[in-house]
Amino acid sequence: MTAVAVSTIYLPQPLLTDFISQLGASTAGASSIATAVQLGYALGIFLFVPLADHFQPRSQITLQMALLAAGLVTTAALPATGSVAAGFFVVGLVANIAQLIIPTAAKLAPADAKHSTTSVLVGSLLIGIFGGRIVAGLLGALIGWRGVLLLFALFVVLCLPLIRRVIPNDLPVADRIAYHRILLSTVRRLGTSRVLLESAIMQFFGFAAFNAVWTVMVLHLTGPSVHWSVAAAGLFGLVGIAAGVVTLVAARAVQRWGSRRAVTTAIVVLIAALSSATVDNRLIWLFAPSVFLLTWANQVLQSANQSRVLLANPGSAAQANTMFMTAVFLGGSLGAALGSIAFDRDGMTGVGEIGVVLAALAGVVWLTSSLWDRRAAGRGPSMSVSPVV
């Protein structure tokens, strides 16, 4: 369910060459479609995910999945680059189903399995992201990008009965309050939870670095440096699938590390992998391992940060997850835009360099947080307003 829903917001990436050829779009215009869906996703998370604390998640998820299917069908019928970008913005707006499922699963999971549950769901997201990329890349040449959207609309519809069977309809929810108060309360979580604030900023930069590379991947692989077909470029998503499988298999091992060690390891690996990608992107046998490592590192970073956020905010999991994931996909839209600009100027080398800068900024945030904690420990009990986990 999470995999199918999240795959829809990554469909523009493997279809960029189709948008260029079939819509007559420029590289920048095609890339704007990938940016628009990420922006829509970020806004949708902010507007809709907090409602899960006040309404039954099953009903909300069912409604949004129906709207997602309708949005995909409508977008498939649109005629021009600008309208397709607008259609994908709407698709992103209602596609945030995974961000409803993750805090719901955290409520249902036993206390000793909450981190591993989050890790499994984050890993399944990665499989959905790249599984969708592979399907879109392989079928785009056969049925066109419009046919791909209709196929994924069908996948969404087929998930509806499963959603209603798996998620109970009697979960405890908070009292209903005015919608604007929900949104204001959600924003205020950033001011009351230091863990949420620093985790959101770190993942903003980390996901921006990740998305900068993957947004332009099909253009790089089908370009003069590699000369692959669109279908072969889609199959490169197997690298991401492999990273997702490793994330799933290693979920309990990462839990034993602890969130802080996992964050540190992930940032170091992310910077190293992006640095490698700046020099090995013409040699696919070296570039593929670099992309595998940066993908794995991003998922470990997100899993660890998301677990910290949910554990630090047990009474308002949906609100905390809302602000965290809004920051993540705002970062993703920034990465998509910066990646496209860098690719036009200096190919994948430039994209890797932008990624290194973004990942390093995540590292600065984490280093600052760690130094703060050490100083606070030296002065006695921490003065932070939420526990540091």
Short mmCIF file of C-alpha atoms in Angstrom, two decimals:
data_model
loop_
_atom_site.label_atom_id
_atom_site.label_comp_id
_atom_site.label_asym_id
_atom_site.label_seq_id
_atom_site.Cartn_x
_atom_site.Cartn_y
_atom_site.Cartn_z
CA MET A 1 0.00 0.00 0.00
CA THR A 2 2.73 2.46 0.99
CA ALA A 3 4.86 1.35 -1.96
CA VAL A 4 2.10 1.85 -4.53
CA ALA A 5 1.08 5.25 -3.20
CA VAL A 6 4.57 6.71 -3.03
CA SER A 7 5.55 5.34 -6.44
CA THR A 8 3.08 7.73 -8.08
CA ILE A 9 5.03 10.86 -7.10
CA TYR A 10 8.21 9.51 -8.70
CA LEU A 11 6.64 8.64 -12.05
CA PRO A 12 7.79 11.90 -13.72
CA GLN A 13 11.47 11.05 -13.17
CA PRO A 14 11.74 7.98 -15.45
CA LEU A 15 9.32 9.61 -17.89
CA LEU A 16 11.33 12.82 -18.44
CA THR A 17 12.49 11.76 -21.89
CA ASP A 18 8.88 10.92 -22.84
CA PHE A 19 7.73 14.38 -21.73
CA ILE A 20 10.47 15.95 -23.84
CA SER A 21 9.63 13.93 -26.96
CA GLN A 22 5.83 13.65 -26.70
CA LEU A 23 4.95 17.03 -25.18
CA GLY A 24 7.72 18.99 -26.89
CA ALA A 25 8.99 20.07 -23.48
CA SER A 26 12.45 21.46 -22.81
CA THR A 27 14.65 19.75 -20.23
CA ALA A 28 13.75 22.48 -17.75
CA GLY A 29 10.05 22.14 -18.57
CA ALA A 30 10.08 18.37 -18.14
CA SER A 31 12.00 18.72 -14.88
CA SER A 32 9.40 21.20 -13.63
CA ILE A 33 6.87 18.34 -13.68
CA ALA A 34 9.09 16.35 -11.30
CA THR A 35 9.46 19.42 -9.08
CA ALA A 36 5.72 20.18 -9.10
CA VAL A 37 4.70 16.75 -7.81
CA GLN A 38 7.21 17.01 -4.93
CA LEU A 39 5.89 20.45 -3.99
CA GLY A 40 2.34 19.13 -4.08
CA TYR A 41 3.33 16.22 -1.89
CA ALA A 42 4.93 18.51 0.70
CA LEU A 43 1.86 20.78 0.80
CA GLY A 44 -0.50 17.79 0.97
CA ILE A 45 1.39 16.37 3.93
CA PHE A 46 1.02 19.67 5.77
CA LEU A 47 -2.66 20.10 4.94
CA PHE A 48 -3.96 16.54 5.34
CA VAL A 49 -1.71 14.34 7.49
CA PRO A 50 -2.49 16.16 10.81
CA LEU A 51 -6.12 15.18 10.39
CA ALA A 52 -5.15 11.57 11.19
CA ASP A 53 -4.91 12.55 14.87
CA HIS A 54 -8.56 13.64 14.82
CA PHE A 55 -10.24 11.32 12.29
CA GLN A 56 -10.12 7.59 11.73
CA PRO A 57 -7.08 6.93 9.50
CA ARG A 58 -8.87 4.19 7.55
CA SER A 59 -11.55 6.57 6.29
CA GLN A 60 -9.05 9.28 5.42
CA ILE A 61 -6.72 6.88 3.60
CA THR A 62 -9.61 5.41 1.62
CA LEU A 63 -10.75 8.85 0.47
CA GLN A 64 -7.27 10.00 -0.51
CA MET A 65 -6.57 6.83 -2.46
CA ALA A 66 -9.78 7.34 -4.45
CA LEU A 67 -8.75 10.94 -5.16
CA LEU A 68 -5.25 9.81 -6.13
CA ALA A 69 -6.60 7.38 -8.71
CA ALA A 70 -8.85 10.11 -10.12
CA GLY A 71 -5.93 12.55 -10.26
CA LEU A 72 -3.77 10.12 -12.21
CA VAL A 73 -6.56 9.46 -14.73
CA THR A 74 -7.18 13.20 -15.18
CA THR A 75 -3.48 14.02 -15.60
CA ALA A 76 -3.17 11.33 -18.28
CA ALA A 77 -5.68 13.29 -20.38
CA LEU A 78 -3.95 16.69 -20.13
CA PRO A 79 -2.40 18.10 -23.33
CA ALA A 80 0.60 20.32 -22.51
CA THR A 81 3.63 20.60 -20.22
CA GLY A 82 2.14 23.27 -17.97
CA SER A 83 -1.15 21.46 -17.47
CA VAL A 84 0.61 18.14 -16.87
CA ALA A 85 2.77 19.83 -14.21
CA ALA A 86 -0.41 21.17 -12.60
CA GLY A 87 -1.98 17.72 -12.76
CA PHE A 88 1.00 16.12 -11.09
CA PHE A 89 0.91 18.84 -8.43
CA VAL A 90 -2.61 17.68 -7.57
CA VAL A 91 -1.48 14.03 -7.65
CA GLY A 92 1.24 14.90 -5.13
CA LEU A 93 -1.28 16.80 -3.02
CA VAL A 94 -3.33 13.66 -2.27
CA ALA A 95 -0.61 10.98 -2.57
CA ASN A 96 0.69 11.32 1.00
CA ILE A 97 -0.93 8.05 2.07
CA ALA A 98 2.31 6.55 3.32
CA GLN A 99 2.62 9.40 5.81
CA LEU A 100 -0.77 8.41 7.21
CA ILE A 101 0.14 4.73 7.38
CA ILE A 102 3.51 5.18 9.15
CA PRO A 103 2.19 6.91 12.31
CA THR A 104 -0.83 4.58 12.30
CA ALA A 105 1.53 1.59 12.24
CA ALA A 106 3.55 3.18 15.04
CA LYS A 107 0.40 3.27 17.16
CA LEU A 108 -0.41 -0.38 16.42
CA ALA A 109 3.13 -1.77 16.83
CA PRO A 110 4.43 -3.07 20.21
CA ALA A 111 6.78 -0.69 22.03
CA ASP A 112 9.86 -2.82 21.35
CA ALA A 113 9.14 -3.00 17.62
CA LYS A 114 8.33 0.62 16.77
CA HIS A 115 11.76 1.41 15.27
CA SER A 116 11.92 -1.78 13.23
CA THR A 117 8.33 -1.20 12.05
CA THR A 118 9.27 2.28 10.83
CA SER A 119 12.40 0.88 9.16
CA VAL A 120 10.37 -1.77 7.35
CA LEU A 121 7.87 0.81 6.10
CA VAL A 122 10.63 3.19 4.99
CA GLY A 123 12.29 0.28 3.18
CA SER A 124 9.02 -0.59 1.47
CA LEU A 125 8.75 3.02 0.35
CA LEU A 126 12.12 2.70 -1.33
CA ILE A 127 11.00 -0.47 -3.09
CA GLY A 128 7.87 1.35 -4.28
CA ILE A 129 9.86 4.33 -5.49
CA PHE A 130 12.21 2.25 -7.59
CA GLY A 131 9.79 -0.51 -8.48
CA GLY A 132 7.55 2.17 -9.96
CA ARG A 133 10.54 3.64 -11.78
CA ILE A 134 11.34 0.26 -13.35
CA VAL A 135 7.74 -0.35 -14.43
CA ALA A 136 7.41 3.16 -15.86
CA GLY A 137 10.74 2.93 -17.68
CA LEU A 138 9.94 -0.43 -19.23
CA LEU A 139 6.35 0.33 -20.20
CA GLY A 140 6.75 3.96 -21.21
CA ALA A 141 8.06 2.98 -24.65
CA LEU A 142 5.19 0.49 -25.12
CA ILE A 143 2.11 2.32 -23.81
CA GLY A 144 3.37 5.89 -23.47
CA TRP A 145 3.46 8.03 -20.37
CA ARG A 146 -0.32 8.42 -20.42
CA GLY A 147 -0.77 4.65 -20.36
CA VAL A 148 1.66 4.40 -17.45
CA LEU A 149 -0.45 6.84 -15.42
CA LEU A 150 -3.62 4.87 -16.15
CA LEU A 151 -1.91 1.64 -15.08
CA PHE A 152 -0.83 3.13 -11.77
CA ALA A 153 -4.33 4.47 -11.20
CA LEU A 154 -5.51 0.86 -11.49
CA PHE A 155 -2.86 -0.26 -8.96
CA VAL A 156 -4.16 2.34 -6.49
CA VAL A 157 -7.76 1.18 -6.91
CA LEU A 158 -6.76 -2.44 -6.32
CA CYS A 159 -5.21 -1.47 -2.96
CA LEU A 160 -8.45 -0.02 -1.60
CA PRO A 161 -9.97 -3.31 -0.31
CA LEU A 162 -6.68 -4.20 1.41
CA ILE A 163 -6.58 -0.86 3.23
CA ARG A 164 -10.06 -1.40 4.63
CA ARG A 165 -9.22 -4.92 5.72
CA VAL A 166 -5.89 -4.19 7.47
CA ILE A 167 -6.52 -0.90 9.31
CA PRO A 168 -9.13 -1.00 12.09
CA ASN A 169 -11.79 1.68 12.20
CA ASP A 170 -11.85 2.16 15.96
CA LEU A 171 -8.41 3.61 16.74
CA PRO A 172 -8.28 6.20 19.52
CA VAL A 173 -8.24 9.75 18.14
CA ALA A 174 -8.00 13.20 19.66
CA ASP A 175 -11.04 15.41 20.04
CA ARG A 176 -11.96 17.23 16.85
CA ILE A 177 -11.06 20.90 16.76
CA ALA A 178 -11.25 23.67 14.16
CA TYR A 179 -9.10 22.96 11.10
CA HIS A 180 -7.03 26.15 11.38
CA ARG A 181 -6.26 25.25 14.98
CA ILE A 182 -5.00 21.85 13.85
CA LEU A 183 -2.64 23.48 11.37
CA LEU A 184 -1.40 26.06 13.89
CA SER A 185 -0.86 23.35 16.48
CA THR A 186 1.07 21.32 13.92
CA VAL A 187 3.41 24.19 13.09
CA ARG A 188 3.99 24.87 16.79
CA ARG A 189 5.40 21.35 17.19
CA LEU A 190 8.62 22.68 15.66
CA GLY A 191 8.96 25.10 18.55
CA THR A 192 8.25 22.55 21.27
CA SER A 193 10.35 19.62 20.04
CA ARG A 194 14.04 20.18 19.40
CA VAL A 195 14.36 16.62 18.11
CA LEU A 196 11.71 17.33 15.48
CA LEU A 197 13.31 20.58 14.39
CA GLU A 198 16.84 19.25 13.97
CA SER A 199 15.66 16.00 12.36
CA ALA A 200 13.50 17.89 9.88
CA ILE A 201 16.36 20.18 8.86
CA MET A 202 18.78 17.27 8.50
CA GLN A 203 16.40 15.27 6.33
CA PHE A 204 15.56 18.37 4.27
CA PHE A 205 19.17 18.53 3.14
CA GLY A 206 19.71 14.77 3.00
CA PHE A 207 16.68 14.12 0.81
CA ALA A 208 17.50 17.11 -1.38
CA ALA A 209 20.91 15.54 -2.10
CA PHE A 210 19.32 12.15 -2.84
CA ASN A 211 16.61 13.58 -5.09
CA ALA A 212 19.01 15.81 -7.02
CA VAL A 213 20.77 12.69 -8.30
CA TRP A 214 17.75 10.50 -8.99
CA THR A 215 15.66 13.22 -10.68
CA VAL A 216 18.10 13.50 -13.59
CA MET A 217 19.20 9.86 -13.62
CA VAL A 218 17.29 8.93 -16.79
CA LEU A 219 18.76 11.96 -18.60
CA HIS A 220 22.26 10.96 -17.55
CA LEU A 221 21.92 7.29 -18.48
CA THR A 222 20.33 8.00 -21.86
CA GLY A 223 22.72 10.86 -22.63
CA PRO A 224 26.10 10.90 -24.39
CA SER A 225 28.03 9.69 -21.35
CA VAL A 226 26.34 6.28 -21.05
CA HIS A 227 24.12 5.85 -24.18
CA TRP A 228 21.52 3.56 -22.57
CA SER A 229 17.96 3.14 -23.83
CA VAL A 230 15.07 4.47 -21.76
CA ALA A 231 14.09 0.91 -20.80
CA ALA A 232 17.64 0.12 -19.64
CA ALA A 233 17.72 3.38 -17.69
CA GLY A 234 14.50 2.30 -15.98
CA LEU A 235 16.14 -0.98 -15.00
CA PHE A 236 18.83 1.02 -13.20
CA GLY A 237 16.14 1.34 -10.54
CA LEU A 238 17.23 -2.16 -9.49
CA VAL A 239 20.09 -0.39 -7.70
CA GLY A 240 17.49 1.41 -5.60
CA ILE A 241 15.53 -1.81 -5.07
CA ALA A 242 18.70 -3.47 -3.77
CA ALA A 243 19.21 -0.60 -1.33
CA GLY A 244 15.60 -0.98 -0.18
CA VAL A 245 16.04 -4.72 0.41
CA VAL A 246 19.19 -4.08 2.43
CA THR A 247 17.31 -1.47 4.46
CA LEU A 248 14.62 -4.03 5.25
CA VAL A 249 17.03 -6.84 6.08
CA ALA A 250 19.22 -4.62 8.24
CA ALA A 251 16.34 -2.92 10.10
CA ARG A 252 17.00 -4.72 13.40
CA ALA A 253 20.75 -4.21 13.11
CA VAL A 254 20.21 -0.46 12.67
CA GLN A 255 17.92 -0.53 15.71
CA ARG A 256 20.74 -2.06 17.76
CA TRP A 257 23.08 0.73 16.65
CA GLY A 258 20.75 3.31 18.14
CA SER A 259 19.38 6.32 16.28
CA ARG A 260 22.32 8.60 16.99
CA ARG A 261 24.92 6.21 15.63
CA ALA A 262 22.71 5.45 12.63
CA VAL A 263 22.40 9.17 11.79
CA THR A 264 26.17 9.68 12.04
CA THR A 265 26.93 6.66 9.85
CA ALA A 266 24.33 7.63 7.26
CA ILE A 267 25.61 11.19 6.85
CA VAL A 268 29.23 10.04 6.48
CA VAL A 269 28.28 7.42 3.86
CA LEU A 270 26.02 9.89 2.02
CA ILE A 271 28.81 12.46 1.67
CA ALA A 272 31.33 9.80 0.59
CA ALA A 273 28.96 8.31 -2.02
CA LEU A 274 28.09 11.70 -3.52
CA SER A 275 31.78 12.62 -3.65
CA SER A 276 32.45 9.39 -5.52
CA ALA A 277 29.61 10.10 -7.96
CA THR A 278 31.27 13.33 -9.04
CA VAL A 279 34.18 11.40 -10.57
CA ASP A 280 32.87 7.92 -11.48
CA ASN A 281 29.59 8.77 -13.24
CA ARG A 282 30.92 7.79 -16.68
CA LEU A 283 31.99 4.34 -15.44
CA ILE A 284 28.73 2.53 -14.71
CA TRP A 285 30.42 -0.30 -12.77
CA LEU A 286 31.70 2.31 -10.28
CA PHE A 287 28.77 4.69 -10.48
CA ALA A 288 26.18 2.01 -9.60
CA PRO A 289 27.80 1.20 -6.20
CA SER A 290 28.03 4.92 -5.44
CA VAL A 291 24.31 5.35 -6.16
CA PHE A 292 23.51 2.24 -4.11
CA LEU A 293 25.35 3.67 -1.11
CA LEU A 294 23.82 7.13 -1.35
CA THR A 295 20.35 5.57 -1.63
CA TRP A 296 20.91 3.26 1.33
CA ALA A 297 22.39 6.09 3.40
CA ASN A 298 19.41 8.35 2.70
CA GLN A 299 16.99 5.66 3.81
CA VAL A 300 18.92 4.90 7.00
CA LEU A 301 19.05 8.62 7.74
CA GLN A 302 15.31 9.00 7.21
CA SER A 303 14.44 5.89 9.20
CA ALA A 304 16.60 6.98 12.15
CA ASN A 305 15.37 10.57 12.11
CA GLN A 306 11.73 9.55 11.73
CA SER A 307 12.02 7.11 14.62
CA ARG A 308 13.55 9.83 16.80
CA VAL A 309 10.70 12.17 15.90
CA LEU A 310 7.94 9.65 16.65
CA LEU A 311 9.52 8.53 19.94
CA ALA A 312 9.99 12.13 21.08
CA ASN A 313 6.37 13.04 20.28
CA PRO A 314 4.24 10.04 21.33
CA GLY A 315 1.09 12.06 21.97
CA SER A 316 1.09 13.86 18.63
CA ALA A 317 2.67 11.43 16.21
CA ALA A 318 0.70 12.60 13.17
CA GLN A 319 1.51 16.26 13.78
CA ALA A 320 5.20 15.57 14.33
CA ASN A 321 5.37 13.30 11.28
CA THR A 322 3.60 16.00 9.27
CA MET A 323 6.25 18.63 9.92
CA PHE A 324 9.06 16.13 9.43
CA MET A 325 7.80 14.86 6.08
CA THR A 326 6.81 18.33 4.88
CA ALA A 327 10.44 19.33 5.38
CA VAL A 328 11.62 16.15 3.63
CA PHE A 329 9.66 16.83 0.44
CA LEU A 330 10.33 20.54 0.42
CA GLY A 331 13.94 19.38 0.37
CA GLY A 332 13.06 16.93 -2.40
CA SER A 333 11.57 19.70 -4.55
CA LEU A 334 14.68 21.82 -3.96
CA GLY A 335 16.89 18.89 -4.91
CA ALA A 336 14.89 18.26 -8.10
CA ALA A 337 15.27 21.90 -9.13
CA LEU A 338 18.96 22.17 -8.22
CA GLY A 339 19.75 18.79 -9.79
CA SER A 340 18.19 19.85 -13.10
CA ILE A 341 20.09 23.15 -13.12
CA ALA A 342 23.38 21.46 -12.24
CA PHE A 343 22.85 18.76 -14.87
CA ASP A 344 22.28 21.34 -17.61
CA ARG A 345 25.53 23.07 -16.65
CA ASP A 346 27.92 20.24 -15.85
CA GLY A 347 26.16 16.89 -16.19
CA MET A 348 26.14 14.37 -13.35
CA THR A 349 29.45 15.71 -12.05
CA GLY A 350 27.76 19.00 -11.22
CA VAL A 351 24.81 17.18 -9.67
CA GLY A 352 27.17 15.19 -7.43
CA GLU A 353 28.89 18.39 -6.32
CA ILE A 354 25.55 19.98 -5.40
CA GLY A 355 24.69 16.80 -3.51
CA VAL A 356 27.91 16.92 -1.49
CA VAL A 357 27.13 20.48 -0.39
CA LEU A 358 23.59 19.56 0.64
CA ALA A 359 24.68 16.45 2.55
CA ALA A 360 27.43 18.43 4.27
CA LEU A 361 24.82 20.92 5.48
CA ALA A 362 22.93 18.00 7.07
CA GLY A 363 26.21 17.03 8.74
CA VAL A 364 26.68 20.55 10.11
CA VAL A 365 23.22 20.42 11.71
CA TRP A 366 23.99 17.04 13.29
CA LEU A 367 27.42 18.13 14.54
CA THR A 368 25.92 21.28 16.06
CA SER A 369 23.26 19.20 17.80
CA SER A 370 25.83 16.76 19.18
CA LEU A 371 28.01 19.58 20.53
CA TRP A 372 24.94 21.15 22.15
CA ASP A 373 24.10 17.86 23.86
CA ARG A 374 27.64 17.46 25.19
CA ARG A 375 27.65 20.95 26.63
CA ALA A 376 24.18 20.41 28.13
CA ALA A 377 25.36 17.14 29.69
CA GLY A 378 28.28 18.96 31.26
CA ARG A 379 25.94 21.50 32.84
CA GLY A 380 23.53 18.89 34.19
CA PRO A 381 20.03 17.89 33.00
CA SER A 382 19.24 18.90 29.44
CA MET A 383 17.10 22.00 29.01
CA SER A 384 15.62 20.86 25.70
CA VAL A 385 11.85 20.79 25.60
CA SER A 386 11.67 17.28 24.19
CA PRO A 387 13.84 14.26 24.88
CA VAL A 388 16.92 13.74 22.76
CA VAL A 389 16.80 10.22 21.33
#
